[in-house]
């Protein structure tokens, strides 16, 4: 409830306020590819290429304790319901796992996860995963840092996910707001990879870092898939930045800020 309710209620409160303001011409909502990729037919390899027409299955999310994805899915569906009822011009950007330099004084949950993997300290329990994802709705960084950084040496996530540079996410939101032809959902995702591939890539370039060698055995989040970004590219979006650029920018930022 501490994760799901704020996500849904917060989104609805903003949209209802926007619907009452005559000066608001369009609303751009940040959702997530987490509201797209968690499906039984993806797990069963019945489909692999995912686009804006696909939705995560709430039952799948509950089965594998993917409560962040559950909240994002229900929250976005409710947003579309409100938009339809009010006649609002709503465009939703669905980014994948966001990587890149820090834009805030402290790392967000996604960057903290990367920092944890790079430093070799990670707790992968359902509780810590919930804490990590809940950082999206919280301003408290230090408790989250303590939970992860003071934990036992753990495992890297058994997760296959799309990655996207923060600069591309920003550009996607600008495009969604300014391009009159933009509508509906817009998948914003670069390359899809398993964390094992990411660690191998980083270990080759940063061999002194104590990366984890063991993959978590947790199921439900490692389904092979790809993200179809043809819709946003047809609107004139440039080529997405590469995985090496995303993570190089991220790690340089960690160095620059003393992490």
PDB file of N, CA and C in Angstrom, residues 85-153:
ATOM      1  N   UNK A  85     -12.550  10.355 -19.803  1.00  0.00           N
ATOM      2  CA  UNK A  85     -13.745  10.959 -19.219  1.00  0.00           C
ATOM      3  C   UNK A  85     -13.744  12.471 -19.362  1.00  0.00           C
ATOM      4  N   UNK A  86     -12.571  13.086 -19.267  1.00  0.00           N
ATOM      5  CA  UNK A  86     -12.476  14.545 -19.297  1.00  0.00           C
ATOM      6  C   UNK A  86     -12.183  15.108 -20.678  1.00  0.00           C
ATOM      7  N   UNK A  87     -11.855  14.233 -21.636  1.00  0.00           N
ATOM      8  CA  UNK A  87     -11.479  14.705 -22.962  1.00  0.00           C
ATOM      9  C   UNK A  87     -10.085  15.305 -23.006  1.00  0.00           C
ATOM     10  N   UNK A  88      -9.262  14.962 -22.055  1.00  0.00           N
ATOM     11  CA  UNK A  88      -7.911  15.518 -21.949  1.00  0.00           C
ATOM     12  C   UNK A  88      -7.006  14.980 -23.055  1.00  0.00           C
ATOM     13  N   UNK A  89      -6.145  15.849 -23.576  1.00  0.00           N
ATOM     14  CA  UNK A  89      -5.111  15.434 -24.524  1.00  0.00           C
ATOM     15  C   UNK A  89      -3.935  14.921 -23.706  1.00  0.00           C
ATOM     16  N   UNK A  90      -3.880  13.609 -23.529  1.00  0.00           N
ATOM     17  CA  UNK A  90      -2.853  12.980 -22.705  1.00  0.00           C
ATOM     18  C   UNK A  90      -1.876  12.213 -23.582  1.00  0.00           C
ATOM     19  N   UNK A  91      -0.591  12.436 -23.363  1.00  0.00           N
ATOM     20  CA  UNK A  91       0.465  11.651 -24.006  1.00  0.00           C
ATOM     21  C   UNK A  91       1.314  11.048 -22.889  1.00  0.00           C
ATOM     22  N   UNK A  92       1.558   9.753 -22.971  1.00  0.00           N
ATOM     23  CA  UNK A  92       2.308   9.048 -21.930  1.00  0.00           C
ATOM     24  C   UNK A  92       3.647   8.582 -22.488  1.00  0.00           C
ATOM     25  N   UNK A  93       4.724   8.911 -21.788  1.00  0.00           N
ATOM     26  CA  UNK A  93       6.058   8.423 -22.135  1.00  0.00           C
ATOM     27  C   UNK A  93       6.360   7.219 -21.243  1.00  0.00           C
ATOM     28  N   UNK A  94       6.752   6.113 -21.871  1.00  0.00           N
ATOM     29  CA  UNK A  94       7.056   4.873 -21.149  1.00  0.00           C
ATOM     30  C   UNK A  94       8.555   4.573 -21.239  1.00  0.00           C
ATOM     31  N   UNK A  95       9.361   5.139 -20.336  1.00  0.00           N
ATOM     32  CA  UNK A  95      10.802   4.856 -20.368  1.00  0.00           C
ATOM     33  C   UNK A  95      11.099   3.474 -19.783  1.00  0.00           C
ATOM     34  N   UNK A  96      12.215   2.914 -20.213  1.00  0.00           N
ATOM     35  CA  UNK A  96      12.706   1.693 -19.581  1.00  0.00           C
ATOM     36  C   UNK A  96      13.613   2.098 -18.414  1.00  0.00           C
ATOM     37  N   UNK A  97      14.586   1.260 -18.051  1.00  0.00           N
ATOM     38  CA  UNK A  97      15.467   1.527 -16.912  1.00  0.00           C
ATOM     39  C   UNK A  97      16.388   2.697 -17.258  1.00  0.00           C
ATOM     40  N   UNK A  98      16.270   3.789 -16.513  1.00  0.00           N
ATOM     41  CA  UNK A  98      16.958   5.034 -16.863  1.00  0.00           C
ATOM     42  C   UNK A  98      18.380   5.040 -16.298  1.00  0.00           C
ATOM     43  N   UNK A  99      19.340   5.314 -17.180  1.00  0.00           N
ATOM     44  CA  UNK A  99      20.764   5.336 -16.826  1.00  0.00           C
ATOM     45  C   UNK A  99      21.365   6.640 -17.336  1.00  0.00           C
ATOM     46  N   UNK A 100      22.424   7.085 -16.697  1.00  0.00           N
ATOM     47  CA  UNK A 100      23.103   8.292 -17.154  1.00  0.00           C
ATOM     48  C   UNK A 100      23.643   9.066 -15.972  1.00  0.00           C
ATOM     49  N   UNK A 101      24.087  10.288 -16.196  1.00  0.00           N
ATOM     50  CA  UNK A 101      24.656  11.082 -15.108  1.00  0.00           C
ATOM     51  C   UNK A 101      23.598  11.500 -14.098  1.00  0.00           C
ATOM     52  N   UNK A 102      24.043  11.738 -12.866  1.00  0.00           N
ATOM     53  CA  UNK A 102      23.150  12.222 -11.823  1.00  0.00           C
ATOM     54  C   UNK A 102      22.709  13.643 -12.143  1.00  0.00           C
ATOM     55  N   UNK A 103      21.421  13.892 -12.013  1.00  0.00           N
ATOM     56  CA  UNK A 103      20.898  15.240 -12.184  1.00  0.00           C
ATOM     57  C   UNK A 103      20.510  15.857 -10.844  1.00  0.00           C
ATOM     58  N   UNK A 104      20.528  15.033  -9.801  1.00  0.00           N
ATOM     59  CA  UNK A 104      20.183  15.486  -8.455  1.00  0.00           C
ATOM     60  C   UNK A 104      21.382  15.258  -7.534  1.00  0.00           C
ATOM     61  N   UNK A 105      21.378  15.872  -6.355  1.00  0.00           N
ATOM     62  CA  UNK A 105      22.523  15.699  -5.444  1.00  0.00           C
ATOM     63  C   UNK A 105      22.754  14.256  -5.020  1.00  0.00           C
ATOM     64  N   UNK A 106      21.699  13.458  -4.941  1.00  0.00           N
ATOM     65  CA  UNK A 106      21.830  12.072  -4.518  1.00  0.00           C
ATOM     66  C   UNK A 106      21.254  11.160  -5.600  1.00  0.00           C
ATOM     67  N   UNK A 107      21.732   9.918  -5.683  1.00  0.00           N
ATOM     68  CA  UNK A 107      21.235   9.000  -6.713  1.00  0.00           C
ATOM     69  C   UNK A 107      19.772   8.641  -6.507  1.00  0.00           C
ATOM     70  N   UNK A 108      19.061   8.504  -7.603  1.00  0.00           N
ATOM     71  CA  UNK A 108      17.712   7.960  -7.555  1.00  0.00           C
ATOM     72  C   UNK A 108      17.797   6.461  -7.308  1.00  0.00           C
ATOM     73  N   UNK A 109      16.647   5.807  -7.210  1.00  0.00           N
ATOM     74  CA  UNK A 109      16.644   4.367  -6.937  1.00  0.00           C
ATOM     75  C   UNK A 109      17.351   3.584  -8.031  1.00  0.00           C
ATOM     76  N   UNK A 110      17.156   3.972  -9.291  1.00  0.00           N
ATOM     77  CA  UNK A 110      17.787   3.231 -10.382  1.00  0.00           C
ATOM     78  C   UNK A 110      19.301   3.405 -10.359  1.00  0.00           C
ATOM     79  N   UNK A 111      19.760   4.630 -10.147  1.00  0.00           N
ATOM     80  CA  UNK A 111      21.205   4.859 -10.103  1.00  0.00           C
ATOM     81  C   UNK A 111      21.821   4.254  -8.847  1.00  0.00           C
ATOM     82  N   UNK A 112      21.069   4.228  -7.754  1.00  0.00           N
ATOM     83  CA  UNK A 112      21.578   3.591  -6.546  1.00  0.00           C
ATOM     84  C   UNK A 112      21.749   2.091  -6.761  1.00  0.00           C
ATOM     85  N   UNK A 113      20.848   1.494  -7.515  1.00  0.00           N
ATOM     86  CA  UNK A 113      20.987   0.075  -7.833  1.00  0.00           C
ATOM     87  C   UNK A 113      22.264  -0.170  -8.634  1.00  0.00           C
ATOM     88  N   UNK A 114      22.527   0.697  -9.626  1.00  0.00           N
ATOM     89  CA  UNK A 114      23.760   0.571 -10.414  1.00  0.00           C
ATOM     90  C   UNK A 114      24.980   0.745  -9.517  1.00  0.00           C
ATOM     91  N   UNK A 115      24.944   1.752  -8.660  1.00  0.00           N
ATOM     92  CA  UNK A 115      26.062   1.999  -7.752  1.00  0.00           C
ATOM     93  C   UNK A 115      26.303   0.794  -6.848  1.00  0.00           C
ATOM     94  N   UNK A 116      25.227   0.174  -6.402  1.00  0.00           N
ATOM     95  CA  UNK A 116      25.345  -1.000  -5.538  1.00  0.00           C
ATOM     96  C   UNK A 116      26.000  -2.156  -6.271  1.00  0.00           C
ATOM     97  N   UNK A 117      25.602  -2.357  -7.523  1.00  0.00           N
ATOM     98  CA  UNK A 117      26.173  -3.448  -8.312  1.00  0.00           C
ATOM     99  C   UNK A 117      27.650  -3.186  -8.596  1.00  0.00           C
ATOM    100  N   UNK A 118      27.975  -1.942  -8.923  1.00  0.00           N
ATOM    101  CA  UNK A 118      29.367  -1.592  -9.210  1.00  0.00           C
ATOM    102  C   UNK A 118      30.248  -1.801  -7.981  1.00  0.00           C
ATOM    103  N   UNK A 119      29.730  -1.419  -6.810  1.00  0.00           N
ATOM    104  CA  UNK A 119      30.502  -1.546  -5.580  1.00  0.00           C
ATOM    105  C   UNK A 119      30.481  -2.960  -5.011  1.00  0.00           C
ATOM    106  N   UNK A 120      29.583  -3.795  -5.524  1.00  0.00           N
ATOM    107  CA  UNK A 120      29.535  -5.171  -5.063  1.00  0.00           C
ATOM    108  C   UNK A 120      28.738  -5.390  -3.804  1.00  0.00           C
ATOM    109  N   UNK A 121      27.850  -4.458  -3.470  1.00  0.00           N
ATOM    110  CA  UNK A 121      27.004  -4.612  -2.292  1.00  0.00           C
ATOM    111  C   UNK A 121      25.550  -4.483  -2.716  1.00  0.00           C
ATOM    112  N   UNK A 122      24.819  -5.569  -2.590  1.00  0.00           N
ATOM    113  CA  UNK A 122      23.432  -5.558  -3.029  1.00  0.00           C
ATOM    114  C   UNK A 122      22.638  -6.599  -2.268  1.00  0.00           C
ATOM    115  N   UNK A 123      21.506  -6.186  -1.725  1.00  0.00           N
ATOM    116  CA  UNK A 123      20.587  -7.126  -1.097  1.00  0.00           C
ATOM    117  C   UNK A 123      19.440  -7.337  -2.064  1.00  0.00           C
ATOM    118  N   UNK A 124      19.222  -8.541  -2.498  1.00  0.00           N
ATOM    119  CA  UNK A 124      18.115  -8.820  -3.408  1.00  0.00           C
ATOM    120  C   UNK A 124      17.065  -9.657  -2.692  1.00  0.00           C
ATOM    121  N   UNK A 125      16.306  -9.014  -1.831  1.00  0.00           N
ATOM    122  CA  UNK A 125      15.162  -9.652  -1.205  1.00  0.00           C
ATOM    123  C   UNK A 125      13.927  -8.898  -1.644  1.00  0.00           C
ATOM    124  N   UNK A 126      12.768  -9.474  -1.423  1.00  0.00           N
ATOM    125  CA  UNK A 126      11.537  -8.789  -1.808  1.00  0.00           C
ATOM    126  C   UNK A 126      11.388  -7.487  -1.043  1.00  0.00           C
ATOM    127  N   UNK A 127      11.863  -7.461   0.205  1.00  0.00           N
ATOM    128  CA  UNK A 127      11.768  -6.250   1.007  1.00  0.00           C
ATOM    129  C   UNK A 127      12.664  -5.150   0.460  1.00  0.00           C
ATOM    130  N   UNK A 128      13.913  -5.487   0.161  1.00  0.00           N
ATOM    131  CA  UNK A 128      14.833  -4.461  -0.328  1.00  0.00           C
ATOM    132  C   UNK A 128      14.445  -4.002  -1.720  1.00  0.00           C
ATOM    133  N   UNK A 129      13.898  -4.914  -2.533  1.00  0.00           N
ATOM    134  CA  UNK A 129      13.447  -4.520  -3.862  1.00  0.00           C
ATOM    135  C   UNK A 129      12.303  -3.522  -3.747  1.00  0.00           C
ATOM    136  N   UNK A 130      11.410  -3.780  -2.797  1.00  0.00           N
ATOM    137  CA  UNK A 130      10.304  -2.853  -2.580  1.00  0.00           C
ATOM    138  C   UNK A 130      10.811  -1.508  -2.095  1.00  0.00           C
ATOM    139  N   UNK A 131      11.826  -1.522  -1.220  1.00  0.00           N
ATOM    140  CA  UNK A 131      12.403  -0.270  -0.739  1.00  0.00           C
ATOM    141  C   UNK A 131      13.038   0.494  -1.882  1.00  0.00           C
ATOM    142  N   UNK A 132      13.763  -0.224  -2.736  1.00  0.00           N
ATOM    143  CA  UNK A 132      14.425   0.423  -3.868  1.00  0.00           C
ATOM    144  C   UNK A 132      13.423   1.106  -4.768  1.00  0.00           C
ATOM    145  N   UNK A 133      12.356   0.406  -5.125  1.00  0.00           N
ATOM    146  CA  UNK A 133      11.379   0.977  -6.040  1.00  0.00           C
ATOM    147  C   UNK A 133      10.584   2.076  -5.362  1.00  0.00           C
ATOM    148  N   UNK A 134      10.401   1.973  -4.054  1.00  0.00           N
ATOM    149  CA  UNK A 134       9.641   2.985  -3.347  1.00  0.00           C
ATOM    150  C   UNK A 134      10.367   4.315  -3.291  1.00  0.00           C
ATOM    151  N   UNK A 135      11.682   4.318  -3.552  1.00  0.00           N
ATOM    152  CA  UNK A 135      12.453   5.560  -3.569  1.00  0.00           C
ATOM    153  C   UNK A 135      11.904   6.512  -4.611  1.00  0.00           C
ATOM    154  N   UNK A 136      11.224   5.977  -5.628  1.00  0.00           N
ATOM    155  CA  UNK A 136      10.658   6.839  -6.661  1.00  0.00           C
ATOM    156  C   UNK A 136       9.656   7.813  -6.071  1.00  0.00           C
ATOM    157  N   UNK A 137       9.034   7.432  -4.958  1.00  0.00           N
ATOM    158  CA  UNK A 137       8.013   8.279  -4.365  1.00  0.00           C
ATOM    159  C   UNK A 137       8.478   8.916  -3.060  1.00  0.00           C
ATOM    160  N   UNK A 138       9.739   8.724  -2.709  1.00  0.00           N
ATOM    161  CA  UNK A 138      10.228   9.214  -1.419  1.00  0.00           C
ATOM    162  C   UNK A 138      11.389  10.176  -1.623  1.00  0.00           C
ATOM    163  N   UNK A 139      11.548  11.084  -0.691  1.00  0.00           N
ATOM    164  CA  UNK A 139      12.676  12.012  -0.753  1.00  0.00           C
ATOM    165  C   UNK A 139      13.816  11.566   0.144  1.00  0.00           C
ATOM    166  N   UNK A 140      13.590  10.557   0.961  1.00  0.00           N
ATOM    167  CA  UNK A 140      14.613  10.110   1.906  1.00  0.00           C
ATOM    168  C   UNK A 140      15.615   9.220   1.208  1.00  0.00           C
ATOM    169  N   UNK A 141      16.849   9.677   1.129  1.00  0.00           N
ATOM    170  CA  UNK A 141      17.898   8.897   0.454  1.00  0.00           C
ATOM    171  C   UNK A 141      18.728   8.103   1.445  1.00  0.00           C
ATOM    172  N   UNK A 142      19.065   8.695   2.587  1.00  0.00           N
ATOM    173  CA  UNK A 142      20.027   8.062   3.491  1.00  0.00           C
ATOM    174  C   UNK A 142      19.576   6.697   4.003  1.00  0.00           C
ATOM    175  N   UNK A 143      18.298   6.505   4.418  1.00  0.00           N
ATOM    176  CA  UNK A 143      17.895   5.162   4.837  1.00  0.00           C
ATOM    177  C   UNK A 143      18.043   4.142   3.723  1.00  0.00           C
ATOM    178  N   UNK A 144      17.728   4.544   2.517  1.00  0.00           N
ATOM    179  CA  UNK A 144      17.844   3.638   1.377  1.00  0.00           C
ATOM    180  C   UNK A 144      19.306   3.305   1.126  1.00  0.00           C
ATOM    181  N   UNK A 145      20.166   4.298   1.204  1.00  0.00           N
ATOM    182  CA  UNK A 145      21.594   4.063   1.027  1.00  0.00           C
ATOM    183  C   UNK A 145      22.104   3.081   2.077  1.00  0.00           C
ATOM    184  N   UNK A 146      21.649   3.240   3.304  1.00  0.00           N
ATOM    185  CA  UNK A 146      22.113   2.379   4.386  1.00  0.00           C
ATOM    186  C   UNK A 146      21.652   0.938   4.176  1.00  0.00           C
ATOM    187  N   UNK A 147      20.400   0.767   3.747  1.00  0.00           N
ATOM    188  CA  UNK A 147      19.865  -0.575   3.525  1.00  0.00           C
ATOM    189  C   UNK A 147      20.696  -1.325   2.510  1.00  0.00           C
ATOM    190  N   UNK A 148      21.080  -0.641   1.429  1.00  0.00           N
ATOM    191  CA  UNK A 148      21.800  -1.314   0.355  1.00  0.00           C
ATOM    192  C   UNK A 148      23.284  -1.405   0.648  1.00  0.00           C
ATOM    193  N   UNK A 149      23.894  -0.289   1.024  1.00  0.00           N
ATOM    194  CA  UNK A 149      25.342  -0.245   1.134  1.00  0.00           C
ATOM    195  C   UNK A 149      25.875  -1.015   2.338  1.00  0.00           C
ATOM    196  N   UNK A 150      25.077  -1.131   3.406  1.00  0.00           N
ATOM    197  CA  UNK A 150      25.551  -1.840   4.580  1.00  0.00           C
ATOM    198  C   UNK A 150      25.089  -3.292   4.576  1.00  0.00           C
ATOM    199  N   UNK A 151      24.468  -3.718   3.485  1.00  0.00           N
ATOM    200  CA  UNK A 151      23.983  -5.083   3.401  1.00  0.00           C
ATOM    201  C   UNK A 151      25.101  -6.069   3.127  1.00  0.00           C
ATOM    202  N   UNK A 152      24.752  -7.323   3.202  1.00  0.00           N
ATOM    203  CA  UNK A 152      25.710  -8.370   2.876  1.00  0.00           C
ATOM    204  C   UNK A 152      25.998  -8.350   1.390  1.00  0.00           C
ATOM    205  N   UNK A 153      27.135  -8.855   1.023  1.00  0.00           N
ATOM    206  CA  UNK A 153      27.399  -9.019  -0.397  1.00  0.00           C
ATOM    207  C   UNK A 153      26.359  -9.962  -0.963  1.00  0.00           C
TER     208      UNK A 153
END
